[in-house]
mmCIF file of C-alpha atoms in Angstrom:
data_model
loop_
_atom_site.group_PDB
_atom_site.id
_atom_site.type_symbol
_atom_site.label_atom_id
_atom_site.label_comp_id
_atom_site.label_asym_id
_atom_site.label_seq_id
_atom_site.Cartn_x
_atom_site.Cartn_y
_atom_site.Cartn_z
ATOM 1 C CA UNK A 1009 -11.639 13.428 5.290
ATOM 2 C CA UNK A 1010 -9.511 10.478 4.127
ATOM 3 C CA UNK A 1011 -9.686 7.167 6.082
ATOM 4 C CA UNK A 1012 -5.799 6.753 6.408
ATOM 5 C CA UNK A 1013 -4.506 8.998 8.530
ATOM 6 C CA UNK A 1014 -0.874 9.588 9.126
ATOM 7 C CA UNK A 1015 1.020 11.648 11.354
ATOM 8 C CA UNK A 1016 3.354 14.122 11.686
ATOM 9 C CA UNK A 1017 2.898 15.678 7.856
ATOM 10 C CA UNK A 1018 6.484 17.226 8.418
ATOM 11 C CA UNK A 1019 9.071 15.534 10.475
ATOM 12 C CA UNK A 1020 13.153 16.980 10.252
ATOM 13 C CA UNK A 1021 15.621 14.767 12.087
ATOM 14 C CA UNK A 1022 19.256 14.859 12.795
ATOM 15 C CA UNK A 1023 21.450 11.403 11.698
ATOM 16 C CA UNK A 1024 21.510 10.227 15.561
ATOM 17 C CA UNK A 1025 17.837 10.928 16.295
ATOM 18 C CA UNK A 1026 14.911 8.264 16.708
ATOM 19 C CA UNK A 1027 11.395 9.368 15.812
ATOM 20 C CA UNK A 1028 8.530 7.195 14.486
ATOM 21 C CA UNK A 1029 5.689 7.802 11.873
ATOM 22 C CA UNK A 1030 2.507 6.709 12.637
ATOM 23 C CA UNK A 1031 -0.867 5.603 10.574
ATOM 24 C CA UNK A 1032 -4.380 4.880 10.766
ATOM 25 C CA UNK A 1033 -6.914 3.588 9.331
ATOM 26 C CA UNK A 1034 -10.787 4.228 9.714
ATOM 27 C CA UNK A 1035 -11.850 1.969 6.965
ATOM 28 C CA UNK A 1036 -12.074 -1.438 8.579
ATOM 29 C CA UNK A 1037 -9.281 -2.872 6.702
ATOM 30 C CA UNK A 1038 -7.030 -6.004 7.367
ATOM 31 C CA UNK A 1039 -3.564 -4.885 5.241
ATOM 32 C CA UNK A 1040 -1.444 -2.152 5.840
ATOM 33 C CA UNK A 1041 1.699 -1.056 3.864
ATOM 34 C CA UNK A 1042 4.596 1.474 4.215
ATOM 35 C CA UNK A 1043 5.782 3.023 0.655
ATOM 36 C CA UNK A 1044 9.045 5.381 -0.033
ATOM 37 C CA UNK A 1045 8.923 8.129 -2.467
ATOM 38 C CA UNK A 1046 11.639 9.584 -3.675
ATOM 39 C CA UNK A 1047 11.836 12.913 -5.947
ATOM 40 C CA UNK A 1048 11.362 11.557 -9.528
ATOM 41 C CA UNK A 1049 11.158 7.815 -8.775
ATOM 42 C CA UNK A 1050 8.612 5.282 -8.160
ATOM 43 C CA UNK A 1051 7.131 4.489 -5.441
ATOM 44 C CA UNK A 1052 8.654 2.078 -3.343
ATOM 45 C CA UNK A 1053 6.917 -0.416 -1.389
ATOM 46 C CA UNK A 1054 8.572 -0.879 2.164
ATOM 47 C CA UNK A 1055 6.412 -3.032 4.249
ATOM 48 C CA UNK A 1056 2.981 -5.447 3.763
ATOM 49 C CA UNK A 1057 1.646 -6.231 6.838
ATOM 50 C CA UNK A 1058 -2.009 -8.205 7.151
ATOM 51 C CA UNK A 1059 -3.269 -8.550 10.352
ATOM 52 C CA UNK A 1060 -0.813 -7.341 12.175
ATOM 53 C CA UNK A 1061 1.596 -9.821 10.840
ATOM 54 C CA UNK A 1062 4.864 -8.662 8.540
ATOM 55 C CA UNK A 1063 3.830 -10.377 5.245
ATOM 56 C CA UNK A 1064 6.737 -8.380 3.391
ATOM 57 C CA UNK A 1065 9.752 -6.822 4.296
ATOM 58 C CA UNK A 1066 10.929 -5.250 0.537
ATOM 59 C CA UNK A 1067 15.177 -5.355 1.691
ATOM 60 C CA UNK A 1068 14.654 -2.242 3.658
ATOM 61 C CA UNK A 1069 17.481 -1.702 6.161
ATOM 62 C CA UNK A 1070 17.411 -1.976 9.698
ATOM 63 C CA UNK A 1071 17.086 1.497 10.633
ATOM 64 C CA UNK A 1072 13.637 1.230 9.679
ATOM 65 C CA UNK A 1073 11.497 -0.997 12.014
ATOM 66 C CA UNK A 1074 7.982 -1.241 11.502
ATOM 67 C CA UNK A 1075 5.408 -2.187 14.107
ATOM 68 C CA UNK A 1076 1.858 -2.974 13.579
ATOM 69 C CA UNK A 1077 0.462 -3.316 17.222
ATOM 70 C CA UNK A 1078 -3.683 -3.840 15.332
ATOM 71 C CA UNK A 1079 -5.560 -3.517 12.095
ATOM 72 C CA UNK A 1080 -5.578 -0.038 12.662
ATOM 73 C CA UNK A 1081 -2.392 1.537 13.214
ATOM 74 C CA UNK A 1082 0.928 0.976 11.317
ATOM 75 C CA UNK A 1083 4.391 2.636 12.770
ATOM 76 C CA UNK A 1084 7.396 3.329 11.063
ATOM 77 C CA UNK A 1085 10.301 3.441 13.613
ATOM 78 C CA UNK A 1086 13.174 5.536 12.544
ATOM 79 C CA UNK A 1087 16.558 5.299 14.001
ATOM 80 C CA UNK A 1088 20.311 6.630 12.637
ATOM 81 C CA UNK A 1089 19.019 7.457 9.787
ATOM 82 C CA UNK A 1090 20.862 8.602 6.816
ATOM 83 C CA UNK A 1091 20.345 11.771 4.306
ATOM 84 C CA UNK A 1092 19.356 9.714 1.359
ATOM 85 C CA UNK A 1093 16.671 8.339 3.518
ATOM 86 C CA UNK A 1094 14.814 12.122 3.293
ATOM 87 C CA UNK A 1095 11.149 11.343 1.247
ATOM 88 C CA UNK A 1096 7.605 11.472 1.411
ATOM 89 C CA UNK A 1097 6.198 8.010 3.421
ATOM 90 C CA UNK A 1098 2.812 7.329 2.470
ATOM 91 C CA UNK A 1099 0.660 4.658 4.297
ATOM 92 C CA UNK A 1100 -1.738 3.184 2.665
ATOM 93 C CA UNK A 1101 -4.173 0.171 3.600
ATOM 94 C CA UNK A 1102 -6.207 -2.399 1.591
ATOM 95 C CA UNK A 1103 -9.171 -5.520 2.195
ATOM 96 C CA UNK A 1104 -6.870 -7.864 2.119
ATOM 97 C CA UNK A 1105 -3.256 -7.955 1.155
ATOM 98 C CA UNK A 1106 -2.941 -9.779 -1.386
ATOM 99 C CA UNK A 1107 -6.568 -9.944 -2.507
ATOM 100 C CA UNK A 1108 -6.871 -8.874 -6.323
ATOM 101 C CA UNK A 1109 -9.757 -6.928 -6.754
ATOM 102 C CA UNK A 1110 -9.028 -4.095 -3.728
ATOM 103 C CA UNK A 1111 -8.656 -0.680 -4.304
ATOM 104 C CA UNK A 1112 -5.728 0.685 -2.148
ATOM 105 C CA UNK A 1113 -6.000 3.814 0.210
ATOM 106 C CA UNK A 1114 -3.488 6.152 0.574
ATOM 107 C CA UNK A 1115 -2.492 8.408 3.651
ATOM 108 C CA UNK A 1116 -1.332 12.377 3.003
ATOM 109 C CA UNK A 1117 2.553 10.988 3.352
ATOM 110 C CA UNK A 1118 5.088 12.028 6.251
ATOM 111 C CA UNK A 1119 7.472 14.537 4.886
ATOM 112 C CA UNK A 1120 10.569 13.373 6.396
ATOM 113 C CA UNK A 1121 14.145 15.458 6.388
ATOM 114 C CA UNK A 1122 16.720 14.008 7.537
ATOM 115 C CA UNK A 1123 20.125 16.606 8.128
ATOM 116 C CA UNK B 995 11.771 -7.702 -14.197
ATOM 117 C CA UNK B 996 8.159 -6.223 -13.520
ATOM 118 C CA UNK B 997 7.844 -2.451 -14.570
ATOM 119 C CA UNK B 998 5.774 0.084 -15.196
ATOM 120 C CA UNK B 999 6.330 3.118 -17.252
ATOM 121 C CA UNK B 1000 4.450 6.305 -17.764
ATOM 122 C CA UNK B 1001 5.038 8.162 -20.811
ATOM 123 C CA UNK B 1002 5.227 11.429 -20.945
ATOM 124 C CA UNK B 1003 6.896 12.324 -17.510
ATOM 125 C CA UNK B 1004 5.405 15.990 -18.194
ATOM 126 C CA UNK B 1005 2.545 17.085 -20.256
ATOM 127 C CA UNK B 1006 1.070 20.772 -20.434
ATOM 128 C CA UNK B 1007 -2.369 21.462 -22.054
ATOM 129 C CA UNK B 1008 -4.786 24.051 -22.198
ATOM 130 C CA UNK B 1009 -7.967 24.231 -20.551
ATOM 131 C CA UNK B 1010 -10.531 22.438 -22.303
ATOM 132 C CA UNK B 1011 -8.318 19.882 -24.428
ATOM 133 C CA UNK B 1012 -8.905 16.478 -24.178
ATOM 134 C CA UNK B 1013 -5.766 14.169 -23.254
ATOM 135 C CA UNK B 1014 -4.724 10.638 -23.176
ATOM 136 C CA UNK B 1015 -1.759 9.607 -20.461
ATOM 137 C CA UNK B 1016 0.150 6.021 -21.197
ATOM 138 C CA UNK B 1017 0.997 3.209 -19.120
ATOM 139 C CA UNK B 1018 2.705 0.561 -20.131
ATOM 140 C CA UNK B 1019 3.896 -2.585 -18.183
ATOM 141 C CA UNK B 1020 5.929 -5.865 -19.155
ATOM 142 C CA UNK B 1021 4.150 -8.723 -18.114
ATOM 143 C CA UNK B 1022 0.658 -9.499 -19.140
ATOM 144 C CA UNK B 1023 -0.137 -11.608 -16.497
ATOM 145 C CA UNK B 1024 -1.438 -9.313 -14.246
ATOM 146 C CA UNK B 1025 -4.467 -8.830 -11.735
ATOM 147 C CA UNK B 1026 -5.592 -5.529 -12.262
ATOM 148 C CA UNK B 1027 -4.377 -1.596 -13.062
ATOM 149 C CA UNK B 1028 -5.264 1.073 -11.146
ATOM 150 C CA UNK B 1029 -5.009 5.103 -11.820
ATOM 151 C CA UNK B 1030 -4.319 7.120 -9.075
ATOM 152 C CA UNK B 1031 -4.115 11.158 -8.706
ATOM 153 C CA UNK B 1032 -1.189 13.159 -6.579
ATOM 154 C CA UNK B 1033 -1.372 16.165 -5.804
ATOM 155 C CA UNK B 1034 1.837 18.103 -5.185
ATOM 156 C CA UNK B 1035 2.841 17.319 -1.548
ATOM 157 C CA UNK B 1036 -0.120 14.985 -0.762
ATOM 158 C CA UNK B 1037 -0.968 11.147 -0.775
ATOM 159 C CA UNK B 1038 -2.595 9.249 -3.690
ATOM 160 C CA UNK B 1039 -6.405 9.240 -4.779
ATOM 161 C CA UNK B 1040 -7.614 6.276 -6.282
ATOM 162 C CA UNK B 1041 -9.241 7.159 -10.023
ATOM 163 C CA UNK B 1042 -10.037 4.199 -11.554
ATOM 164 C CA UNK B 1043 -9.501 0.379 -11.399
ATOM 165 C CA UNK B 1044 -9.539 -1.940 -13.721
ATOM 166 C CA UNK B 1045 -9.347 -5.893 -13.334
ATOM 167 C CA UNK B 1046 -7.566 -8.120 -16.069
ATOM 168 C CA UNK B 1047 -10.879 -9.154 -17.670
ATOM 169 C CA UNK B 1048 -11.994 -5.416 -18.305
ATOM 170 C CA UNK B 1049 -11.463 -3.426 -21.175
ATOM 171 C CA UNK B 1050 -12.182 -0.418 -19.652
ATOM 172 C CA UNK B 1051 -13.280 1.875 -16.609
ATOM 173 C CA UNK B 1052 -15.000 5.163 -16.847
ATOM 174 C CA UNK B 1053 -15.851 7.748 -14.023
ATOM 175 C CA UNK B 1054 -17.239 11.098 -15.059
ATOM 176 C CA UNK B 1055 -14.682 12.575 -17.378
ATOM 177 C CA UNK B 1056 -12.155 9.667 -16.969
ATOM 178 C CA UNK B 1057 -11.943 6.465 -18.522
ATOM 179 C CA UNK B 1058 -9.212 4.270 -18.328
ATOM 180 C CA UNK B 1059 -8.410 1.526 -20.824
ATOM 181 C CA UNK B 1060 -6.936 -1.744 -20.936
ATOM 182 C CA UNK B 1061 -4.764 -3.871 -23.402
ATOM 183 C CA UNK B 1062 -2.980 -6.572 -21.678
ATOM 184 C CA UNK B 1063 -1.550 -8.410 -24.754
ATOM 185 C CA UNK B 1064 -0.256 -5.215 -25.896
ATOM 186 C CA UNK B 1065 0.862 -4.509 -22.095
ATOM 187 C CA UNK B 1066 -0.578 -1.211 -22.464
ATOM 188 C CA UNK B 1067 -3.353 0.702 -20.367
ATOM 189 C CA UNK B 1068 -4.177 4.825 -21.227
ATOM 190 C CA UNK B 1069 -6.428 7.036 -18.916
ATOM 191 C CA UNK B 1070 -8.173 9.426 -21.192
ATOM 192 C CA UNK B 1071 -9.143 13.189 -19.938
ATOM 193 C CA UNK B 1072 -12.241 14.686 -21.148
ATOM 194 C CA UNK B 1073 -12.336 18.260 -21.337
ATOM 195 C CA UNK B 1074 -9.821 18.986 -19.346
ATOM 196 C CA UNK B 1075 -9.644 21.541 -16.598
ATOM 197 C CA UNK B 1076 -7.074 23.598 -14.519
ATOM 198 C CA UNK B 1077 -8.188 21.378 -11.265
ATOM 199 C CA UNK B 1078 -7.408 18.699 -13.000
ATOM 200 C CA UNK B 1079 -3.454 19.472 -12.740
ATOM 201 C CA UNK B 1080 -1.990 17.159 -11.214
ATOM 202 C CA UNK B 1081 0.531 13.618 -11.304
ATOM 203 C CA UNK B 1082 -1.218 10.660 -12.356
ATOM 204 C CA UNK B 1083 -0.205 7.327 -11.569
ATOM 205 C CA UNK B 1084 -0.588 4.235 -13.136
ATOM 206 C CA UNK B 1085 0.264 0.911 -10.874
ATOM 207 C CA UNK B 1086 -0.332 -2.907 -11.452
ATOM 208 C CA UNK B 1087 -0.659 -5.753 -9.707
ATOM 209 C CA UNK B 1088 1.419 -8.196 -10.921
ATOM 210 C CA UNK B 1089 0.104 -12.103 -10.311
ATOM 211 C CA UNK B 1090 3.930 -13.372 -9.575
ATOM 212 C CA UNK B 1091 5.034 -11.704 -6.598
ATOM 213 C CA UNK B 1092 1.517 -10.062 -5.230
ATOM 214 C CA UNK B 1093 2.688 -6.808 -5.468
ATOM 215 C CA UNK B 1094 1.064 -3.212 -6.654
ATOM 216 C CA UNK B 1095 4.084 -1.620 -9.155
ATOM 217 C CA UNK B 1096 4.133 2.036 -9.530
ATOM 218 C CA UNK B 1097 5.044 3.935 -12.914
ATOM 219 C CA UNK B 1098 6.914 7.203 -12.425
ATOM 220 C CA UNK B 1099 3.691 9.062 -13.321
ATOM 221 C CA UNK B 1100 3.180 12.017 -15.392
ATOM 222 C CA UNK B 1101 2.854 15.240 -14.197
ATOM 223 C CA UNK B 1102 -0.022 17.543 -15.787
ATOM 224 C CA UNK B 1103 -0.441 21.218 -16.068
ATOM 225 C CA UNK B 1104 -3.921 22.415 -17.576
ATOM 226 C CA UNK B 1105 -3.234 26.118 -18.200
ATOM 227 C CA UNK B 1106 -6.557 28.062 -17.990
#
């Protein structure tokens, strides 16, 4: 069983639709992040928050708002989004956020359509 | 510009073979380099890390290297084995900017 947890493994939305991802994390940790991937790219780091304060907002547009109401859950708030914007979201958490010796847990990802 | 690339994008071995997978980043001031595992529609599994003053990590038939003058890093397969099929990841932490950069990975098929 893996200590991030996210939820809904498949989500399809329509442009106009708003829908939200959410995480959590069993493992006690202070930093939680939201990462993008795209077929055949890197992953893409979104959002760094660390104790439920936004530490990093990577230029990701507005139609993605993230909220981080503890140290254990991390939403990703989705609204008029566009088809380019269809990818696997993976949460992940850490120690500390910025802390160099942490090993980083990932979630199983959000499979998100958008048509 | 911090990167990280992964060379090959692809690699297909029979079972039993032993294999090395490259990583190779541009700036040697770095924290650490981690290898991670993906399975095909799933999240990321940790493999090994390694901080900037290690040479090297190993964990049962893994072991990861470490060459940050050369900017270079390789996660060597033992023995390989069809479970082992997979898309491995390497990622570094960068000290300018704080953040973990992904390669592309590189995709491995271990044919039985």
């Amino acid at each position: 069983e893996t200590g991030v947890t996210q939820t809904p493994r498949h989500l399809v939305m329509g442009m106009t639709n708003k829908k939200s991802l959410k995480c959590e994390q069993h493992l006690g940790h202070n930093a939680m992040y939201w990462y993008k991937q795209s077929a055949k790219k890197p992953l893409e780091l979104m959002f760094v928050y660390s104790l439920e304060e936004r530490v990093e907002n990577n230029s990701v547009p507005s139609r993605f708002s993230p909220e981080c109401p503890n140290s254990s859950h991390l939403f990703l708030h989705l609204h008029t989004l566009q088809p380019e914007d269809s990818a696997l979201y993976l949460c992940a958490s850490s120690q500390e956020a910025r802390a160099t010796g942490n090993t980083i847990y990932f979630g199983e990802g959000s499979w998100l359509t958008v048509v | 510009k911090q990167e990280v690339t992964q060379i090959p994008a692809a690699l297909s071995v029979p079972e039993g073979e032993n294999l090395v997978l490259n990583c190779s980043f541009t700036d040697s001031a770095i924290y650490n380099l981690q290898w991670f595992r993906q399975d095909p529609g799933k999240g990321l599994t940790s493999l090994l890390l390694i901080q900037s003053s290690q040479r090297e990590q190993t964990s049962g038939r893994l072991n990861a290297s470490l060459d940050k003058s050369s900017g270079r890093s390789t996660l060597y397969i033992a023995a390989s084995q069809p479970g082992d099929s997979a898309t491995y990841l390497c990622a570094v932490f960068y000290n300018q900017g704080g953040k973990l950069i992904f390669g592309q990975g590189t995709e491995l098929s271990v044919k039985p």
